[in-house]
PDB file of N, CA and C in Angstrom:
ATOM      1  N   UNK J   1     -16.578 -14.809  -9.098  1.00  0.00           N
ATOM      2  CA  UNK J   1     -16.359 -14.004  -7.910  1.00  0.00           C
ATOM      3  C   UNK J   1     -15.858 -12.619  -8.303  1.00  0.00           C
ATOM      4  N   UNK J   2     -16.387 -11.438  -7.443  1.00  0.00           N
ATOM      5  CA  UNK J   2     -16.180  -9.912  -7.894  1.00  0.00           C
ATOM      6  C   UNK J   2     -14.497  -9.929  -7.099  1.00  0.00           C
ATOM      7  N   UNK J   3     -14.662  -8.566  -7.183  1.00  0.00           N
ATOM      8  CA  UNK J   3     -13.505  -8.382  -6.118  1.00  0.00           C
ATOM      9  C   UNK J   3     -13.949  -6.951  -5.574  1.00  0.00           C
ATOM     10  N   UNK J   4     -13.534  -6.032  -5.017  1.00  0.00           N
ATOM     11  CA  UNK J   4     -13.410  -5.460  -3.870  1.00  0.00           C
ATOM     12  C   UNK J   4     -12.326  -4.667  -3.610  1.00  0.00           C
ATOM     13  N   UNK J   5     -11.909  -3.304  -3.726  1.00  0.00           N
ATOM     14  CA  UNK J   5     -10.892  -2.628  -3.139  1.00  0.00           C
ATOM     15  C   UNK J   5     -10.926  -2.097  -1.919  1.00  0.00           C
ATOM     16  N   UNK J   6     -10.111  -2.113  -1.353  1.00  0.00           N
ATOM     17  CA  UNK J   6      -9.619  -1.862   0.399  1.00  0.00           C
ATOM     18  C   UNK J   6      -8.746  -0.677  -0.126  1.00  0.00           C
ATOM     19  N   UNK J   7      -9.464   0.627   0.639  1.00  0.00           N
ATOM     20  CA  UNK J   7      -7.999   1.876   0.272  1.00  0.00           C
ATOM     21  C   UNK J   7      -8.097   2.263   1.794  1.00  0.00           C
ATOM     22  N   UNK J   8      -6.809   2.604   2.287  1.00  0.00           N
ATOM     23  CA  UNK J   8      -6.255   2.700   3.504  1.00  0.00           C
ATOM     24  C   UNK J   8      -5.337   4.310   3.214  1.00  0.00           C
ATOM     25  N   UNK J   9      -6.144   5.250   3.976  1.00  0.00           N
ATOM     26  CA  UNK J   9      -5.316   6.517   3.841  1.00  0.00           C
ATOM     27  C   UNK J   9      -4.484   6.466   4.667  1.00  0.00           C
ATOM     28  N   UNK J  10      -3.413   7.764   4.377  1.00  0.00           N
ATOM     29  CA  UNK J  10      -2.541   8.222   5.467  1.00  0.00           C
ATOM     30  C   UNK J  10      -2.817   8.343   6.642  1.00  0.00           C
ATOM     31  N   UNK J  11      -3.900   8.845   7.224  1.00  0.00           N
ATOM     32  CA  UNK J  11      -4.558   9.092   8.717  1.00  0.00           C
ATOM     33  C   UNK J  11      -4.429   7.566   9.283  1.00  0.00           C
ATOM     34  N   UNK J  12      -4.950   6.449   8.534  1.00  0.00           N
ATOM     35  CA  UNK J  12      -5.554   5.137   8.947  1.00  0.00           C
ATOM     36  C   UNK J  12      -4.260   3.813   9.041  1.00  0.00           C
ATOM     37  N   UNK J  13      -3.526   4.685   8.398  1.00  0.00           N
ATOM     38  CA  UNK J  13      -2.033   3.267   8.030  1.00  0.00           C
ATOM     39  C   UNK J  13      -1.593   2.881   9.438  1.00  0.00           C
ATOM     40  N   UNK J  14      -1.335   3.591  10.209  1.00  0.00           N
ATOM     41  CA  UNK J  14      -0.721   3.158  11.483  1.00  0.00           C
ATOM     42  C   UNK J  14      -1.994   1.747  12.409  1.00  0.00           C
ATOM     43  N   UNK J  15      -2.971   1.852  11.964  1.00  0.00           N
ATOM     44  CA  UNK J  15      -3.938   1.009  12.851  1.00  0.00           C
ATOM     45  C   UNK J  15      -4.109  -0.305  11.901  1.00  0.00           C
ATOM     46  N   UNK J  16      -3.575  -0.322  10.325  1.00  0.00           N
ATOM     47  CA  UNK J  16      -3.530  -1.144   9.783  1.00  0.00           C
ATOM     48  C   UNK J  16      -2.649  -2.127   9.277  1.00  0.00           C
ATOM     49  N   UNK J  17      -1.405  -1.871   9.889  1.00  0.00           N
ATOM     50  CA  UNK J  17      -0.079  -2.189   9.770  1.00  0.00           C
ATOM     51  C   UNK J  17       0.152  -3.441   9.189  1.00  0.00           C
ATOM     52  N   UNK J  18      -0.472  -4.231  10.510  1.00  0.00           N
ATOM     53  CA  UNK J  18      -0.211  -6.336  10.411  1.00  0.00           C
ATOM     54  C   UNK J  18      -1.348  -6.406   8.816  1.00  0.00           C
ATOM     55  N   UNK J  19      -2.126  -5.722   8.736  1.00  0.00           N
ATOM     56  CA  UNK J  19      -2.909  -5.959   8.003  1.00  0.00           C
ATOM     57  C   UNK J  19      -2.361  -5.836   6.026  1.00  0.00           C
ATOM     58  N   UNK J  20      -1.740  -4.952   6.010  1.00  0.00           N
ATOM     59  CA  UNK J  20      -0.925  -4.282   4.964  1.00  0.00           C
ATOM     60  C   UNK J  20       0.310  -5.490   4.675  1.00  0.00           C
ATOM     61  N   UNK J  21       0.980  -5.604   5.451  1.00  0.00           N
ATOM     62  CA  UNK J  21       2.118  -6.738   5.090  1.00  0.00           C
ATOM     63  C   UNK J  21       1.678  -7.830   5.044  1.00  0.00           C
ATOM     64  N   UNK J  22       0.168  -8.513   4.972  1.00  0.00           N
ATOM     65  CA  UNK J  22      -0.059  -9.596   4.526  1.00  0.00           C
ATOM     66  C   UNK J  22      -0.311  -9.906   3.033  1.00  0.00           C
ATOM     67  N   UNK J  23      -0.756  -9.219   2.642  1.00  0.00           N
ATOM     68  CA  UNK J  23      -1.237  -8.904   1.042  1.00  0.00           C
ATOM     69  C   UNK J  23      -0.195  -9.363   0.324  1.00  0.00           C
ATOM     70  N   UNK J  24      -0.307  -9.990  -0.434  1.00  0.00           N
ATOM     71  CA  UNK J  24       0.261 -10.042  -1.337  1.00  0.00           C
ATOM     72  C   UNK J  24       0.937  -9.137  -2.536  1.00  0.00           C
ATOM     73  N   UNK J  25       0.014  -7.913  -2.709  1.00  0.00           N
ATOM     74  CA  UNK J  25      -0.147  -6.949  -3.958  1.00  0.00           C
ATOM     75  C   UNK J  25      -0.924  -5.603  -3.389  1.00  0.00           C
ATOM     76  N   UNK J  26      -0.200  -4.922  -3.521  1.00  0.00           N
ATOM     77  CA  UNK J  26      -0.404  -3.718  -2.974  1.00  0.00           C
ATOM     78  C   UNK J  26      -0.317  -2.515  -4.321  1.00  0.00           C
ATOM     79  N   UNK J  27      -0.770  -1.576  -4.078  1.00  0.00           N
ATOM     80  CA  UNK J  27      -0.629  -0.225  -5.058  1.00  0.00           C
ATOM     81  C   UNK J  27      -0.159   0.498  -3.724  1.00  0.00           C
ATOM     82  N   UNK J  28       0.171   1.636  -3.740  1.00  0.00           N
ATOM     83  CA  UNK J  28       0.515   2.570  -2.962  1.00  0.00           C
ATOM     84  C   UNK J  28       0.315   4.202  -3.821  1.00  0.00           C
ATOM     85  N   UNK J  29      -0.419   5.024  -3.464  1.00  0.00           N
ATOM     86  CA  UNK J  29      -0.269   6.241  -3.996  1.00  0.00           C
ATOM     87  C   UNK J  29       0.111   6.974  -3.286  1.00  0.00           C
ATOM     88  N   UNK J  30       1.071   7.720  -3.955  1.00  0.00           N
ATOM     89  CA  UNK J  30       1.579   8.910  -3.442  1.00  0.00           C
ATOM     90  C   UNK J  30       1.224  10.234  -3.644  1.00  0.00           C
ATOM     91  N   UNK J  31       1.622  11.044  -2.783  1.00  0.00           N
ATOM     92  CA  UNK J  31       0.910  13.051  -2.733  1.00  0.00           C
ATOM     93  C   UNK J  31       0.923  13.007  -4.192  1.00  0.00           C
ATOM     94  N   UNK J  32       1.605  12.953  -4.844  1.00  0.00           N
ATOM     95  CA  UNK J  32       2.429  13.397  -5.631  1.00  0.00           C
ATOM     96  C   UNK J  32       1.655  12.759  -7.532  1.00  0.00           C
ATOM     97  N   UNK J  33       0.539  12.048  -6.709  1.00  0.00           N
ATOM     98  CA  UNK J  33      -0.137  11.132  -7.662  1.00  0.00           C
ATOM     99  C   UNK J  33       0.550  10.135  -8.596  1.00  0.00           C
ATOM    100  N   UNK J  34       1.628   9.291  -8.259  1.00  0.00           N
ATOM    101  CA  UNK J  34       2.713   8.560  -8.917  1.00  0.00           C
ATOM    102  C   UNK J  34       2.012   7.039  -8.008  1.00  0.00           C
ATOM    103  N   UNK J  35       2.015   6.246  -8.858  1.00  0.00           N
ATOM    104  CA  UNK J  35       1.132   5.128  -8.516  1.00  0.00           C
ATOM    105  C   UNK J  35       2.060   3.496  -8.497  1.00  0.00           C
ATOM    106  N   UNK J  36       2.577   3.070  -7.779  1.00  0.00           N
ATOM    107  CA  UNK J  36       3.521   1.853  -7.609  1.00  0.00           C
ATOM    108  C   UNK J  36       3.126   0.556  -6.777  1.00  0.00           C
ATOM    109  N   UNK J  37       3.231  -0.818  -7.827  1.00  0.00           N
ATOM    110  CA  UNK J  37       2.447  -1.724  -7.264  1.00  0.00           C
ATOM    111  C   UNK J  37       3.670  -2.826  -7.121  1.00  0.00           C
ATOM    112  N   UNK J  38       3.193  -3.608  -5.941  1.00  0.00           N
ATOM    113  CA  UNK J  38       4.110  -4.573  -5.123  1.00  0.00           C
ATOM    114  C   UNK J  38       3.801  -5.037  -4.309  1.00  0.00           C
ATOM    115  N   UNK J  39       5.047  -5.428  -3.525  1.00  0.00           N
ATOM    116  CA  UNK J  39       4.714  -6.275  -1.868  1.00  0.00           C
ATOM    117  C   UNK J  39       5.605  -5.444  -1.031  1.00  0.00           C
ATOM    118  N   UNK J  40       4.560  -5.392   0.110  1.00  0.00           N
ATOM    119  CA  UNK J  40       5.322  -4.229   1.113  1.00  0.00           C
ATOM    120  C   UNK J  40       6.484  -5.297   1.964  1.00  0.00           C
ATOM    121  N   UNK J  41       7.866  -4.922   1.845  1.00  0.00           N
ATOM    122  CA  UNK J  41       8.761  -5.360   2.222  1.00  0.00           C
ATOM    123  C   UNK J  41       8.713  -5.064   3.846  1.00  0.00           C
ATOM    124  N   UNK J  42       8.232  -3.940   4.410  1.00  0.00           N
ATOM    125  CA  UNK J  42       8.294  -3.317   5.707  1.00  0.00           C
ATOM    126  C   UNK J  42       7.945  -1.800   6.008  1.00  0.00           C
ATOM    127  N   UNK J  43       7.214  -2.162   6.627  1.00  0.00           N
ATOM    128  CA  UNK J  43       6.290  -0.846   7.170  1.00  0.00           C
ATOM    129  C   UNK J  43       6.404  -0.423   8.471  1.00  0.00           C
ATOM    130  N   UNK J  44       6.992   1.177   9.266  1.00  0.00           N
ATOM    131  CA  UNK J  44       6.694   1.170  10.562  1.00  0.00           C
ATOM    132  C   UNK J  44       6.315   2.428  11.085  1.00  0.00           C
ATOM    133  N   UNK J  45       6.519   3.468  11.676  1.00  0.00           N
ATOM    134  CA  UNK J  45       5.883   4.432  12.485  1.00  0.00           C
ATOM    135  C   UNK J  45       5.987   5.672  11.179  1.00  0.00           C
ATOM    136  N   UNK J  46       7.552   5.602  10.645  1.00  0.00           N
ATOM    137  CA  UNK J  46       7.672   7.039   9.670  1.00  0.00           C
ATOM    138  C   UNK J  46       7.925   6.674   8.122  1.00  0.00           C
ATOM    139  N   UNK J  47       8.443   4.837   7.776  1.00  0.00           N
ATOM    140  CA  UNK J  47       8.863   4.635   6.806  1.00  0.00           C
ATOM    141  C   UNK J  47       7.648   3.473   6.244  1.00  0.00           C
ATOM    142  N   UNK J  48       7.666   3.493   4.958  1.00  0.00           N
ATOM    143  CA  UNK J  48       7.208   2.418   4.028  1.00  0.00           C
ATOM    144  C   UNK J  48       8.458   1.918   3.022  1.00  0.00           C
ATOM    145  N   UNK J  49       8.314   0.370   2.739  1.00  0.00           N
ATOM    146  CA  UNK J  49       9.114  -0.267   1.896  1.00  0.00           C
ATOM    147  C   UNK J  49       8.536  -0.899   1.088  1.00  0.00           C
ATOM    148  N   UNK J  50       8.400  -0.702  -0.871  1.00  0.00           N
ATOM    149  CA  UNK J  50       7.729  -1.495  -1.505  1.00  0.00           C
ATOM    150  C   UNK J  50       8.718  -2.149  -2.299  1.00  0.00           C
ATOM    151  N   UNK J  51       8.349  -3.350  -2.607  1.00  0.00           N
ATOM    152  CA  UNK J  51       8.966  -4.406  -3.418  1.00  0.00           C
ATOM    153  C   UNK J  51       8.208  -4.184  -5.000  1.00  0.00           C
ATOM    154  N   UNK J  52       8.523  -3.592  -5.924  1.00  0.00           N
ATOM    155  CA  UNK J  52       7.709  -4.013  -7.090  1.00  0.00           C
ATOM    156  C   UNK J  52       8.286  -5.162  -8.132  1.00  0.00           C
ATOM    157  N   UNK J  53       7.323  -5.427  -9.053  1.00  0.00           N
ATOM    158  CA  UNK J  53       7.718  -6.661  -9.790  1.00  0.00           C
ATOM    159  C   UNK J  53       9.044  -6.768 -10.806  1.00  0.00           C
ATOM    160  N   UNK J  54       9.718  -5.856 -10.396  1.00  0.00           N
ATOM    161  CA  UNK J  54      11.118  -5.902 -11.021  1.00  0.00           C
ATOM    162  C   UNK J  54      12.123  -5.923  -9.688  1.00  0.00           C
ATOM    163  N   UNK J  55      11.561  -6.040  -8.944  1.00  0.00           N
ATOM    164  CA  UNK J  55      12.203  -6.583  -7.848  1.00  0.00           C
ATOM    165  C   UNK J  55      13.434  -5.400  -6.938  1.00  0.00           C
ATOM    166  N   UNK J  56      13.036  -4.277  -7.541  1.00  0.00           N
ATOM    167  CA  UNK J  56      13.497  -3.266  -6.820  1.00  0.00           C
ATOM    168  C   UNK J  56      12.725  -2.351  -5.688  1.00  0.00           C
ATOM    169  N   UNK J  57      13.676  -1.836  -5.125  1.00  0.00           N
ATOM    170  CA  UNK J  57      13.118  -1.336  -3.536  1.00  0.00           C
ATOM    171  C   UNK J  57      12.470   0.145  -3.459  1.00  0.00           C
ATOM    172  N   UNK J  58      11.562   0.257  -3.039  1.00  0.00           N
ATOM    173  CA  UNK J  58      11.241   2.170  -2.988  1.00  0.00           C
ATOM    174  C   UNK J  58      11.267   2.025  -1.501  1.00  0.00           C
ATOM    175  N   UNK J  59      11.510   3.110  -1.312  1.00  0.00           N
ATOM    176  CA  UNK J  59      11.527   3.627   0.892  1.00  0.00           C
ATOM    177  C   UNK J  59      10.823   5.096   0.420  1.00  0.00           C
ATOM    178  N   UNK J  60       9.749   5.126   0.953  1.00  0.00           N
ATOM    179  CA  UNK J  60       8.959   6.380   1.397  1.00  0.00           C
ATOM    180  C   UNK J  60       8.836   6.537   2.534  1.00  0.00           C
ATOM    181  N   UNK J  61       8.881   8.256   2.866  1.00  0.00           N
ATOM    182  CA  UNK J  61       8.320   8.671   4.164  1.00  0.00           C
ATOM    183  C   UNK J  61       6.498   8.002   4.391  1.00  0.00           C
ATOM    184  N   UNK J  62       6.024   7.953   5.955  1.00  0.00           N
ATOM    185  CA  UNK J  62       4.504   7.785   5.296  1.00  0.00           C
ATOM    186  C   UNK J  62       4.158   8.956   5.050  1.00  0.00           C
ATOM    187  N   UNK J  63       4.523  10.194   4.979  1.00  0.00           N
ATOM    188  CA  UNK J  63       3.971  11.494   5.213  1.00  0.00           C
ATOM    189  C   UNK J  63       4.041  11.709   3.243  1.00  0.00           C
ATOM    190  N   UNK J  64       4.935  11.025   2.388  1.00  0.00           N
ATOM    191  CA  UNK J  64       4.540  11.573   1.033  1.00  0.00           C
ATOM    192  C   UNK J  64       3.597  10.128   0.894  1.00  0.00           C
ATOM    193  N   UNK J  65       3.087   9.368   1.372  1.00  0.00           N
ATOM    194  CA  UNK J  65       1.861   8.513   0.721  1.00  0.00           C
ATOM    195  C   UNK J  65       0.908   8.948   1.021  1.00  0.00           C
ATOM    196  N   UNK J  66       0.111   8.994  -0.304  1.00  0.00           N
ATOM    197  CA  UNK J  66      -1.835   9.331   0.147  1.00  0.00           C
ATOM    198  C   UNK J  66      -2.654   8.469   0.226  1.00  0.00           C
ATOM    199  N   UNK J  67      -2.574   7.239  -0.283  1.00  0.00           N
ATOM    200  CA  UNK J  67      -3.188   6.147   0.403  1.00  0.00           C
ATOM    201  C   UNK J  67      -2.653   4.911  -0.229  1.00  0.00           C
ATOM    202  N   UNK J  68      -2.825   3.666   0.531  1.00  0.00           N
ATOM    203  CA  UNK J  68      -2.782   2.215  -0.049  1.00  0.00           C
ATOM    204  C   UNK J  68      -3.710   1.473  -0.311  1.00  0.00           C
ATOM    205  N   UNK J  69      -3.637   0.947  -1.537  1.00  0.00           N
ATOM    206  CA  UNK J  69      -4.819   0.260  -1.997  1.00  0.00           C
ATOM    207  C   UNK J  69      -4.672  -1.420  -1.964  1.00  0.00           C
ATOM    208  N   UNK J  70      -5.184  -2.175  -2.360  1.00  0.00           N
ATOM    209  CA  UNK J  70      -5.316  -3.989  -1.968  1.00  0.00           C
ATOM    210  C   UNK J  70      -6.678  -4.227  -2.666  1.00  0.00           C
ATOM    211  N   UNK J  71      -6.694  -5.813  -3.552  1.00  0.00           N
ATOM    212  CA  UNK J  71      -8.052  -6.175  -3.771  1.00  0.00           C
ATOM    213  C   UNK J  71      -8.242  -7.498  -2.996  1.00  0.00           C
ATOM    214  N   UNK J  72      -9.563  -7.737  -2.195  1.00  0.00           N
ATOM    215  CA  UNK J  72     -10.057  -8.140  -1.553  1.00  0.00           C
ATOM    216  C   UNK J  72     -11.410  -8.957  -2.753  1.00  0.00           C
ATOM    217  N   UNK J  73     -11.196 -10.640  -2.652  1.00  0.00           N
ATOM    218  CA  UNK J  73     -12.419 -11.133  -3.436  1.00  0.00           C
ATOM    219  C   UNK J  73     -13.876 -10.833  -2.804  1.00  0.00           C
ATOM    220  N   UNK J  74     -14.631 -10.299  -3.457  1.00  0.00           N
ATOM    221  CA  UNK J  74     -16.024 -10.528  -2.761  1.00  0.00           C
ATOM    222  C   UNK J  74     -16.552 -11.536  -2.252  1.00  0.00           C
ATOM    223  N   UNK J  75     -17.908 -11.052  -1.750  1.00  0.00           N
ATOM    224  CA  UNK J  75     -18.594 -12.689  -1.456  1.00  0.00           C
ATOM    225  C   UNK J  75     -19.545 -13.233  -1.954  1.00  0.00           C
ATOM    226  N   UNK J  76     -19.772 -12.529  -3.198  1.00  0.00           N
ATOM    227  CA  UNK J  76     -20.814 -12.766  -4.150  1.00  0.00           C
ATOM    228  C   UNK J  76     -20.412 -12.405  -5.885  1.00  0.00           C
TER     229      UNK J  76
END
């Protein structure tokens, strides 16, 4: 089985919300091109919360993220 990336820009995050905190594994990029992978602890109108695998917390505005990424298995 392939897999598949799902990238979700800044414009699009607010319509994808429920969708984002299910994932398991997330990347998140920022303006700033600094690249951090985890589980989104909580997401809402102005803030993001990532969990990465050392088990510490980042809080971003959404306004410094440029997009979120997720892999999705294919279907072939």
């Amino acid at each position: 089985m392939g897999k598949r990336q799902v990238r979700i820009f800044r414009n699009d995050l607010q319509e994808h919300l429920s969708e984002l905190l299910q994932q398991p594994v997330v990347q998140v990029v920022l303006r700033n091109k600094v690249v951090l992978a985890g589980s989104l602890s909580s997401i809402n109108a102005d803030k993001l919360q990532l969990k990465d695998f050392r088990f510490n917390k980042h809080e971003f505005n959404l306004d410094e993220v440029e997009e979120v990424i997720y892999d999705i298995e294919a279907s072939y």
